[in-house]
Coordinates of C-alpha atoms and ligand atoms in Angstrom, one line a residue:
M922 CA -177.4 94.5 -1.6
T923 CA -177.8 96.6 -4.6
T924 CA -179.5 94.8 -7.3
A925 CA -176.8 95.8 -9.9
T926 CA -174.6 92.9 -8.5
H927 CA -177.3 90.3 -8.6
P928 CA -178.2 88.4 -12.2
T929 CA -181.3 89.5 -14.1
L930 CA -183.9 86.7 -14.1
A931 CA -183.1 85.7 -17.7
E932 CA -179.7 85.5 -16.7
A933 CA -180.4 83.4 -13.7
S934 CA -182.7 81.5 -15.1
A935 CA -180.1 80.6 -18.0
R936 CA -177.8 79.6 -15.5
R937 CA -180.8 77.8 -13.1
E938 CA -179.4 79.5 -10.2
P939 CA -182.3 81.7 -8.5
R940 CA -181.9 84.3 -5.9
F941 CA -184.0 84.1 -2.6
L942 CA -184.9 86.4 -0.4
I943 CA -185.9 85.2 3.0
I944 CA -187.6 87.5 4.7
G945 CA -187.0 86.9 9.1
A946 CA -184.4 85.1 11.0
G947 CA -186.5 83.0 13.6
M948 CA -186.8 79.3 13.5
S949 CA -188.1 79.0 9.9
G950 CA -185.9 81.6 8.5
I951 CA -182.9 80.1 9.8
L952 CA -183.9 76.5 8.4
S953 CA -184.7 78.1 5.0
A954 CA -180.9 79.4 4.8
I955 CA -179.7 75.9 6.1
K956 CA -181.3 74.3 3.7
L957 CA -180.8 76.5 0.7
Q958 CA -177.1 76.2 1.4
E959 CA -177.5 72.4 1.7
A960 CA -179.3 72.5 -1.6
G961 CA -176.4 74.4 -3.4
L962 CA -178.3 77.2 -3.8
D963 CA -176.1 79.7 -1.9
D964 CA -177.5 82.9 -3.6
F965 CA -179.8 84.2 -0.6
A966 CA -180.1 87.1 1.6
I967 CA -181.8 87.4 5.1
Y968 CA -183.6 90.1 6.4
E969 CA -184.2 90.2 10.0
K970 CA -185.8 93.4 11.4
A971 CA -184.3 93.1 14.9
D972 CA -180.6 93.1 16.2
R973 CA -181.0 89.7 16.9
L974 CA -182.0 86.0 15.5
G975 CA -184.6 83.9 17.3
G976 CA -188.2 84.8 16.4
T977 CA -190.8 83.7 19.2
W978 CA -187.8 83.0 21.5
R979 CA -186.2 86.7 21.3
E980 CA -189.4 88.2 21.7
N981 CA -190.9 86.3 24.6
T982 CA -188.7 86.3 27.4
Y983 CA -191.2 86.3 30.6
P984 CA -190.5 84.3 33.5
G985 CA -191.2 80.7 33.3
I986 CA -191.6 80.9 29.6
S987 CA -190.9 77.3 28.2
C988 CA -192.2 75.3 24.9
D989 CA -194.8 72.6 25.8
V990 CA -193.5 70.6 22.9
P991 CA -190.9 68.3 24.5
S992 CA -187.3 69.4 23.5
H993 CA -186.0 66.6 21.5
L994 CA -188.9 66.9 19.4
Y995 CA -189.0 70.7 19.3
S996 CA -185.5 70.9 17.5
Y997 CA -184.3 70.6 13.6
S998 CA -184.5 66.9 12.7
F999 CA -180.5 67.5 11.5
A1000 CA -179.4 69.1 14.5
P1001 CA -180.2 67.1 17.4
H1002 CA -179.1 68.7 20.7
P1003 CA -177.9 66.6 23.4
E1004 CA -177.9 69.2 26.1
W1005 CA -181.6 69.9 26.6
S1006 CA -181.9 70.3 30.2
R1007 CA -185.4 69.4 30.7
R1008 CA -188.3 67.4 28.8
F1009 CA -189.6 71.1 28.3
S1010 CA -186.6 73.3 28.6
P1011 CA -187.1 77.1 28.9
G1012 CA -187.3 79.5 26.7
S1013 CA -183.9 80.8 27.0
E1014 CA -182.1 77.5 26.0
I1015 CA -184.4 77.5 23.1
Q1016 CA -182.9 80.8 22.0
A1017 CA -179.5 80.0 22.8
Y1018 CA -180.2 76.5 20.6
F1019 CA -181.3 78.6 17.5
E1020 CA -178.3 81.2 17.8
D1021 CA -175.6 78.0 17.9
V1022 CA -177.4 75.9 15.0
A1023 CA -177.1 79.3 12.9
R1024 CA -173.5 79.9 14.0
R1025 CA -172.5 76.4 13.3
H1026 CA -174.3 76.6 10.0
G1027 CA -172.9 79.6 9.0
V1028 CA -176.3 81.2 8.9
T1029 CA -175.4 84.3 11.9
E1030 CA -172.9 86.0 9.7
R1031 CA -175.7 86.1 6.5
I1032 CA -178.0 87.6 8.3
E1033 CA -178.8 91.4 7.8
F1034 CA -179.7 92.5 10.9
G1035 CA -181.8 95.6 11.7
K1036 CA -183.1 95.4 8.2
E1037 CA -187.1 95.6 7.9
V1038 CA -188.7 94.6 4.9
V1039 CA -191.4 97.1 4.1
R1040 CA -192.5 96.3 0.9
C1041 CA -192.0 93.3 -1.6
A1042 CA -193.7 93.8 -5.4
F1043 CA -193.3 90.8 -8.1
E1044 CA -192.2 93.0 -11.0
D1045 CA -191.2 91.9 -14.7
G1046 CA -190.9 88.4 -12.9
R1047 CA -188.7 89.1 -10.0
W1048 CA -189.4 90.1 -6.6
E1049 CA -188.4 93.6 -5.9
I1050 CA -188.4 94.2 -2.1
E1051 CA -188.0 97.4 0.0
L1052 CA -186.5 97.8 3.3
A1053 CA -187.3 100.4 6.1
D1054 CA -184.2 102.2 5.5
G1055 CA -184.8 103.1 2.0
S1056 CA -182.4 100.4 0.9
R1057 CA -183.7 97.8 -2.0
D1058 CA -182.8 94.4 -3.3
A1059 CA -184.1 91.8 -5.7
G1060 CA -184.4 88.2 -6.1
D1061 CA -186.5 85.3 -7.8
F1062 CA -188.1 83.7 -4.8
V1063 CA -189.5 85.3 -1.6
I1064 CA -189.5 83.0 1.6
A1065 CA -191.8 84.7 4.0
A1066 CA -190.4 83.1 7.2
T1067 CA -192.3 86.2 9.2
G1068 CA -193.8 84.0 12.0
V1069 CA -197.6 83.3 13.5
L1070 CA -197.6 84.9 16.7
H1071 CA -195.9 87.9 16.2
H1072 CA -197.7 91.3 16.9
P1073 CA -199.1 91.5 20.3
A1074 CA -203.0 92.2 20.7
L1075 CA -203.2 94.9 23.4
P1076 CA -206.6 94.8 24.9
A1077 CA -208.7 97.8 24.6
L1078 CA -209.1 98.6 28.3
E1079 CA -210.2 101.7 29.1
G1080 CA -208.0 103.8 31.4
L1081 CA -204.9 101.5 30.6
D1082 CA -202.7 104.8 29.8
S1083 CA -203.8 106.2 33.3
F1084 CA -202.0 103.4 35.5
A1085 CA -199.4 104.8 37.7
G1086 CA -197.7 101.3 37.8
A1087 CA -195.6 99.3 35.3
A1088 CA -198.0 97.4 32.5
F1089 CA -196.8 95.3 29.7
H1090 CA -197.4 92.7 27.3
S1091 CA -196.1 89.1 27.9
A1092 CA -194.3 89.3 24.7
R1093 CA -192.4 92.7 25.5
W1094 CA -191.5 91.8 29.4
N1095 CA -190.1 94.8 30.9
H1096 CA -186.7 93.4 32.7
D1097 CA -186.1 96.4 34.4
V1098 CA -189.2 96.0 36.8
S1099 CA -188.3 93.9 39.5
L1100 CA -191.8 91.7 41.0
A1101 CA -190.2 90.9 44.4
G1102 CA -193.0 92.0 46.7
K1103 CA -195.2 93.5 44.6
R1104 CA -198.7 93.4 43.9
V1105 CA -199.1 91.7 40.4
G1106 CA -201.9 91.5 38.0
V1107 CA -201.8 89.3 35.1
V1108 CA -204.9 89.8 32.3
G1109 CA -205.4 86.6 30.5
T1110 CA -205.4 82.7 31.3
G1111 CA -203.6 81.4 27.7
S1112 CA -200.6 79.2 27.9
S1113 CA -198.5 82.6 28.3
A1114 CA -200.5 83.8 31.6
I1115 CA -200.3 80.3 32.9
Q1116 CA -196.4 80.0 32.9
I1117 CA -196.1 83.4 34.2
V1118 CA -198.5 82.9 37.1
S1119 CA -196.6 79.7 38.2
A1120 CA -193.2 81.4 37.7
V1121 CA -193.7 84.4 39.7
V1122 CA -196.3 83.2 42.5
D1123 CA -193.8 82.9 45.0
E1124 CA -192.0 86.2 44.5
V1125 CA -194.8 88.8 44.5
A1126 CA -196.7 89.7 47.1
E1127 CA -199.8 89.6 45.8
L1128 CA -201.1 88.0 42.5
V1129 CA -203.9 88.5 40.7
L1130 CA -205.0 86.9 37.8
F1131 CA -208.0 88.6 35.7
Q1132 CA -209.8 85.5 33.7
R1133 CA -212.2 86.3 31.3
T1134 CA -212.4 82.5 30.1
P1135 CA -211.3 79.4 32.2
Q1136 CA -209.0 77.0 30.4
W1137 CA -208.4 73.2 30.5
V1138 CA -205.2 72.1 32.0
L1139 CA -203.4 69.1 31.1
P1140 CA -201.3 67.9 34.1
I1141 CA -197.5 67.1 32.8
E1142 CA -194.2 66.2 34.3
N1143 CA -190.9 68.2 33.3
P1144 CA -188.3 66.1 34.4
A1145 CA -184.4 67.4 34.1
Y1146 CA -182.2 65.2 32.3
S1147 CA -179.4 64.2 34.3
E1148 CA -175.8 64.6 33.5
E1149 CA -175.6 60.9 32.9
E1150 CA -178.4 61.2 30.2
R1151 CA -177.2 64.1 28.3
A1152 CA -173.8 62.0 28.5
E1153 CA -175.7 59.1 26.8
F1154 CA -177.3 61.6 24.4
R1155 CA -173.8 63.1 22.8
E1156 CA -172.2 59.5 22.8
H1157 CA -175.5 57.7 20.8
P1158 CA -177.4 60.6 19.1
E1159 CA -179.6 57.6 18.2
A1160 CA -180.9 57.9 21.8
M1161 CA -182.2 61.4 20.8
A1162 CA -183.7 60.1 17.3
A1163 CA -186.0 57.3 19.2
I1164 CA -187.0 59.9 21.4
R1165 CA -188.1 62.0 18.9
D1166 CA -189.9 59.5 16.9
E1167 CA -191.3 58.1 20.0
V1168 CA -192.7 61.6 21.0
S1169 CA -193.6 62.5 17.3
R1170 CA -195.7 59.4 16.9
A1171 CA -197.5 60.0 19.9
F1172 CA -198.3 63.6 19.4
V1173 CA -199.3 62.8 16.0
D1174 CA -201.8 59.6 16.9
G1175 CA -202.8 60.9 20.5
F1176 CA -203.2 64.5 19.6
A1177 CA -202.9 66.1 16.4
N1178 CA -204.7 63.5 14.4
V1179 CA -207.3 63.5 17.0
L1180 CA -207.9 67.3 17.0
V1181 CA -209.7 67.3 13.7
D1182 CA -212.3 64.6 14.6
A1183 CA -214.4 66.5 17.4
K1184 CA -216.2 62.8 17.6
S1185 CA -212.9 61.0 18.2
P1186 CA -213.4 58.9 21.7
L1187 CA -209.5 60.1 22.7
L1188 CA -210.8 63.5 23.0
Q1189 CA -212.8 62.3 25.6
V1190 CA -209.8 60.6 27.2
I1191 CA -208.1 64.1 27.4
H1192 CA -211.0 65.8 28.7
D1193 CA -211.4 63.4 31.4
T1194 CA -207.7 63.7 32.1
C1195 CA -208.2 67.4 32.4
E1196 CA -211.2 67.1 34.3
A1197 CA -209.6 65.0 37.0
N1198 CA -206.5 67.2 37.3
L1199 CA -208.9 70.0 38.2
D1200 CA -211.0 68.1 40.8
N1201 CA -208.2 66.4 42.4
S1202 CA -205.6 69.8 42.7
V1203 CA -208.1 72.3 43.4
K1204 CA -209.4 72.2 47.0
D1205 CA -211.5 74.7 47.6
P1206 CA -214.9 74.1 45.7
E1207 CA -215.7 77.6 44.9
L1208 CA -212.0 78.3 43.2
R1209 CA -212.6 74.9 41.4
E1210 CA -215.8 75.8 40.0
K1211 CA -214.3 79.4 38.5
L1212 CA -211.7 77.5 37.1
R1213 CA -214.2 75.0 35.4
P1214 CA -214.5 75.6 31.6
D1215 CA -218.0 75.1 29.9
Y1216 CA -216.9 74.0 26.6
R1217 CA -214.5 70.6 25.5
A1218 CA -211.0 70.0 26.5
T1219 CA -208.8 71.0 23.2
C1220 CA -211.5 73.4 21.7
K1221 CA -209.0 76.2 23.0
R1222 CA -205.5 75.8 22.7
L1223 CA -204.6 73.1 25.8
I1224 CA -202.8 74.3 28.4
M1225 CA -200.1 71.8 29.7
S1226 CA -198.7 72.7 33.2
E1227 CA -197.7 70.6 36.2
D1228 CA -198.1 73.6 38.6
F1229 CA -200.4 76.0 37.5
Y1230 CA -203.3 74.8 40.0
D1231 CA -200.8 75.0 42.6
A1232 CA -200.0 78.2 42.0
I1233 CA -203.2 79.6 42.0
Q1234 CA -204.2 78.3 45.5
R1235 CA -200.9 79.9 47.2
P1236 CA -202.3 82.2 49.9
N1237 CA -201.4 85.2 48.2
A1238 CA -203.0 84.3 44.8
R1239 CA -206.3 85.7 43.8
L1240 CA -208.5 84.7 41.1
V1241 CA -211.1 87.2 39.7
T1242 CA -213.7 86.6 37.1
E1243 CA -215.6 89.7 37.6
A1244 CA -215.1 91.5 33.8
I1245 CA -212.8 94.1 34.1
E1246 CA -214.7 97.8 34.0
R1247 CA -211.5 99.9 33.4
V1248 CA -207.7 100.2 34.6
E1249 CA -207.4 103.5 37.2
E1250 CA -204.1 105.1 38.5
S1251 CA -203.7 102.3 41.4
G1252 CA -205.3 99.6 39.6
V1253 CA -207.8 97.6 37.7
R1254 CA -211.3 98.3 38.8
T1255 CA -214.0 95.3 38.2
R1256 CA -217.5 95.3 37.1
D1257 CA -218.6 94.7 40.5
G1258 CA -217.0 97.9 41.6
R1259 CA -214.2 96.4 43.3
L1260 CA -210.5 98.3 42.9
H1261 CA -208.0 95.6 42.5
E1262 CA -204.7 97.9 43.6
L1263 CA -201.6 96.8 41.6
D1264 CA -197.8 97.9 41.0
V1265 CA -197.5 96.0 37.8
L1266 CA -199.8 94.9 35.2
V1267 CA -199.1 92.1 32.8
L1268 CA -201.0 91.9 29.8
A1269 CA -200.9 88.2 28.8
T1270 CA -203.6 89.1 26.1
G1271 CA -202.5 87.2 23.0
F1272 CA -201.4 88.0 19.7
R1273 CA -203.0 89.5 16.8
V1274 CA -203.1 86.3 14.4
D1275 CA -204.6 87.8 11.3
R1276 CA -201.5 89.9 10.6
F1277 CA -198.7 87.1 9.2
M1278 CA -196.0 89.1 7.4
R1279 CA -198.0 91.9 7.3
P1280 CA -197.9 95.5 7.8
M1281 CA -195.1 94.8 5.0
E1282 CA -197.1 95.2 1.5
V1283 CA -197.2 92.4 -0.8
V1284 CA -198.0 93.0 -4.5
G1285 CA -198.1 90.5 -6.8
R1286 CA -198.8 89.7 -10.6
D1287 CA -200.9 92.8 -11.9
G1288 CA -200.3 94.8 -9.1
V1289 CA -202.8 92.4 -7.2
R1290 CA -202.4 93.5 -3.4
L1291 CA -202.1 90.8 -0.7
D1292 CA -204.2 93.2 1.8
D1293 CA -207.2 93.0 -0.9
V1294 CA -206.6 89.1 -1.2
W1295 CA -207.0 88.7 2.4
K1296 CA -209.4 91.5 3.3
E1297 CA -211.6 88.8 4.5
G1298 CA -208.9 87.2 6.6
P1299 CA -205.7 85.4 5.5
F1300 CA -205.6 82.0 3.8
A1301 CA -203.1 80.2 1.7
Y1302 CA -203.0 76.9 -0.3
M1303 CA -201.3 74.2 1.7
A1304 CA -200.3 77.0 3.8
V1305 CA -197.4 78.1 1.3
S1306 CA -198.8 80.0 -1.6
V1307 CA -201.4 82.5 -2.7
A1308 CA -202.9 82.7 -6.1
G1309 CA -201.5 86.1 -7.9
F1310 CA -197.9 85.5 -5.9
P1311 CA -195.8 83.5 -7.9
N1312 CA -192.2 82.5 -6.5
F1313 CA -193.7 83.9 -3.4
F1314 CA -194.1 81.1 -0.3
M1315 CA -194.9 81.4 3.2
L1316 CA -193.6 79.2 6.1
N1317 CA -196.1 78.7 8.6
G1318 CA -198.2 80.4 6.6
P1319 CA -201.9 80.4 7.0
N1320 CA -204.4 77.4 7.3
G1321 CA -201.6 75.5 8.1
P1322 CA -201.3 72.9 11.1
V1323 CA -200.7 74.9 14.5
G1324 CA -201.4 73.6 18.0
N1325 CA -199.6 71.8 20.4
F1326 CA -197.1 70.2 18.1
S1327 CA -193.7 71.0 16.8
L1328 CA -194.0 74.0 14.1
I1329 CA -190.2 73.1 13.5
D1330 CA -191.5 69.9 12.2
V1331 CA -194.4 71.5 9.7
A1332 CA -191.4 73.9 8.5
E1333 CA -189.2 71.3 7.8
M1334 CA -191.8 69.5 5.8
Q1335 CA -192.8 73.0 4.0
F1336 CA -189.8 73.7 3.0
A1337 CA -188.7 70.6 1.4
Y1338 CA -192.0 71.0 -0.5
I1339 CA -191.1 74.6 -1.4
L1340 CA -187.8 73.3 -3.0
K1341 CA -189.6 70.9 -4.9
L1342 CA -191.4 73.7 -6.7
V1343 CA -188.1 75.6 -7.0
E1344 CA -187.1 72.7 -8.8
Q1345 CA -189.4 73.6 -11.3
V1346 CA -188.0 77.0 -12.5
R1347 CA -184.5 75.4 -12.2
S1348 CA -184.8 72.6 -14.3
G1349 CA -186.1 75.1 -16.6
A1350 CA -190.0 73.6 -16.8
C1351 CA -190.8 77.4 -16.1
G1352 CA -189.9 80.5 -14.7
E1353 CA -192.6 81.4 -12.2
I1354 CA -194.7 78.6 -10.2
G1355 CA -197.6 79.6 -8.0
V1356 CA -200.8 77.8 -7.0
S1357 CA -203.6 78.5 -9.6
R1358 CA -206.6 80.9 -8.9
A1359 CA -208.9 77.7 -9.4
A1360 CA -206.9 75.2 -7.0
M1361 CA -206.7 77.7 -4.3
E1362 CA -210.4 78.1 -4.5
R1363 CA -211.0 74.3 -4.3
F1364 CA -208.4 73.6 -1.5
D1365 CA -209.9 76.9 0.5
A1366 CA -213.6 75.3 -0.1
E1367 CA -212.6 71.9 1.1
R1368 CA -210.7 73.4 4.2
R1369 CA -213.9 75.4 5.5
E1370 CA -216.1 72.2 5.1
A1371 CA -213.6 70.4 6.9
A1372 CA -213.2 72.7 9.7
K1373 CA -216.9 72.7 10.9
T1374 CA -215.9 69.1 12.3
T1375 CA -212.7 70.0 14.2
I1376 CA -212.9 70.4 18.0
W1377 CA -211.8 73.8 17.6
A1378 CA -215.5 74.6 16.1
T1379 CA -217.1 73.0 19.4
G1380 CA -218.3 76.1 20.9
C1381 CA -215.6 78.0 22.2
K1382 CA -213.6 81.4 21.3
S1383 CA -210.1 81.2 20.5
W1384 CA -207.3 82.6 18.5
Y1385 CA -208.0 79.5 16.1
L1386 CA -211.1 80.8 15.1
D1387 CA -211.4 83.5 11.8
A1388 CA -213.9 86.7 12.2
G1389 CA -216.5 84.4 11.0
G1390 CA -215.5 81.8 14.1
L1391 CA -214.3 79.3 11.6
P1392 CA -211.4 77.5 12.5
T1393 CA -208.7 78.5 10.4
A1394 CA -205.9 75.6 11.0
W1395 CA -205.3 72.8 8.8
P1396 CA -208.5 70.6 9.4
W1397 CA -207.2 67.5 8.5
T1398 CA -204.9 64.8 10.1
F1399 CA -201.2 65.8 10.5
D1400 CA -200.4 62.4 8.4
R1401 CA -202.6 63.9 5.4
F1402 CA -200.2 67.1 6.1
R1403 CA -197.4 64.9 5.8
E1404 CA -198.3 63.2 3.0
E1405 CA -199.3 66.5 0.7
M1406 CA -196.0 67.7 1.8
S1407 CA -194.0 64.8 0.3
Q1408 CA -195.1 65.7 -3.0
P1409 CA -196.6 69.2 -4.4
R1410 CA -199.5 68.1 -6.7
L1411 CA -198.1 70.0 -9.8
A1412 CA -201.5 70.3 -11.2
D1413 CA -202.5 72.7 -8.8
Y1414 CA -199.9 75.0 -9.8
E1415 CA -199.6 77.5 -12.7
M1416 CA -196.1 77.8 -14.2
R1417 CA -195.4 80.1 -16.3
Ligands
NAP1954 P1 -203.7 83.3 24.1 O1 -204.0 81.9 24.2 O2 -204.4 84.2 23.0 O3 -204.7 84.1 25.4 C1 -204.8 85.3 25.5 C2 -205.9 85.4 26.7 O4 -205.9 86.9 27.3 C3 -207.0 84.5 27.0 O5 -207.3 84.3 28.0 C4 -208.0 85.8 27.0 O6 -209.3 85.5 27.2 C5 -207.1 86.9 27.4 N1 -207.7 88.2 27.0 C6 -207.3 88.7 25.9 N2 -208.1 90.1 25.7 C7 -208.7 90.1 27.3 C8 -209.2 91.5 27.5 N3 -209.6 92.3 26.7 N4 -209.8 91.5 28.6 C9 -209.5 90.1 29.4 N5 -209.1 89.2 29.1 C10 -208.6 89.4 27.5 O7 -202.7 84.1 23.9 P2 -201.3 83.2 24.8 O8 -201.3 83.1 26.2 O9 -199.9 84.3 24.7 O10 -200.4 82.2 23.5 C11 -200.8 82.3 22.3 C12 -200.4 81.2 21.7 O11 -199.1 81.0 21.9 C13 -200.9 80.2 22.6 O12 -201.8 79.7 22.1 C14 -199.4 78.9 22.4 O13 -199.9 78.6 20.6 C15 -198.4 79.7 22.3 N6 -197.5 79.7 23.3 C16 -197.2 78.4 23.6 C17 -196.7 78.3 25.0 C18 -195.9 77.1 25.2 O14 -195.7 76.6 24.5 N7 -196.2 76.7 26.2 C19 -196.7 79.4 25.5 C20 -196.9 80.9 25.4 C21 -197.7 80.9 24.3 P3 -210.3 84.8 26.3 O15 -209.8 83.5 26.3 O16 -211.5 85.1 26.8 O17 -210.4 85.2 25.0

């Protein structure tokens, strides 16, 4: 891992064999390593701060966790998996899948576990990185595969520390705490909270859900694959490919392409389906109205659940809509003065979505700090490149398509795009490549304009919005994203 064992930039470019530093061994870091190997670019290191790969799926182990993208779509295109147990398989299976794919592709043995990159600096045409343990490495390209929803957002609730029971964030589940027969409070009504509530309600003595904002819930079915179906997938992988194509097309046409046009009639269809789900599923009119959002479906990230409304109507479940005043030793006190006594408090309160690869310090050309460039909030050209940071690329970086569809698909497209940029260096056309300032500014202005007409900008609060209330996600169709990713507009890149 010392720089001395690696070629200098001049040597590397003379041999056209760049060295890559991949940061993070989650879904997109594993993908990067596999694709680099496939391209014959074997000079790379993967740094992972944890002692296990898997990213999101390593960190989120709460009861009921699954991915609401169908499993045959939420898989790498090159690694179909006949063994998925359900249409939406549980998180532990997804984690096992990534571990298996990484092992089978010889990636696991190349991961440097327990190595947190704390600084990346572009010096003399190379990226020098520093790790928390004081060690260093250098390479020609950095691939930041550091995830999106990574740093838990803890609510600023007065008195949280005084709670006598166990309190933990949904992404830091404390498996030492049994919920059986306990009074359990859950704060939040996002995708995590909804899955937790549905999974634990029958185990706990009492479940209290603290809702600040109600959510629209799209009903889904989650059938198990039978042994016969799995045998069919094993024998005929093309059957899995067919499911993947079908689901992908349905997601793109019926969802991803639609969200970016707030006027789309299909959004009304989704809204009506959610409204019918609420009206038909929740019997008590008072509870039903408490659960009814006052904004349009899909403005916030849509919740997909087959059992949340059943769960919240269980006799031992209680929905609290009164705002939280503070946390006390024995529970949560709401503004109406009522104390909700609890043994366990789960904070399903989301993530700090403006972090991306930070707190890692990134210093680009001429000492420019990413923290300064991003002081108003993170942004990136095509979600992969930032001006002033050549040969530094992100997977699932800011302004990319996030939503209820496969981030694996997104990362695969992005990595193929990045490889085309790398090719410019390999071919000798340049030694450094990164988006030009003019192209980045043009892109960002267009993105901001387009963001205003998306469903996310129709009057709700969500993690899709930046500090100024503007949606940050890719504001155009998924088809446009695919098209942009198919071939970089090299004129937008500065090559030196
Ligand atoms: P989230 O969607 O950001 O939801 C956080 C929840 O906590 C919201 O209901 C929020 O209320 C509430 N909250 C935050 N601070 C609070 C406070 N101080 N007091 C009261 N309530 C507070 O987070 P998440 O559920 O972890 O989900 C994040 C994202 O992860 C999802 O949108 C999705 O992209 C992904 N995810 C996907 C799945 C899946 O595939 N099934 C599962 C889990 C997560 P407000 O709405 O009022 O802000």
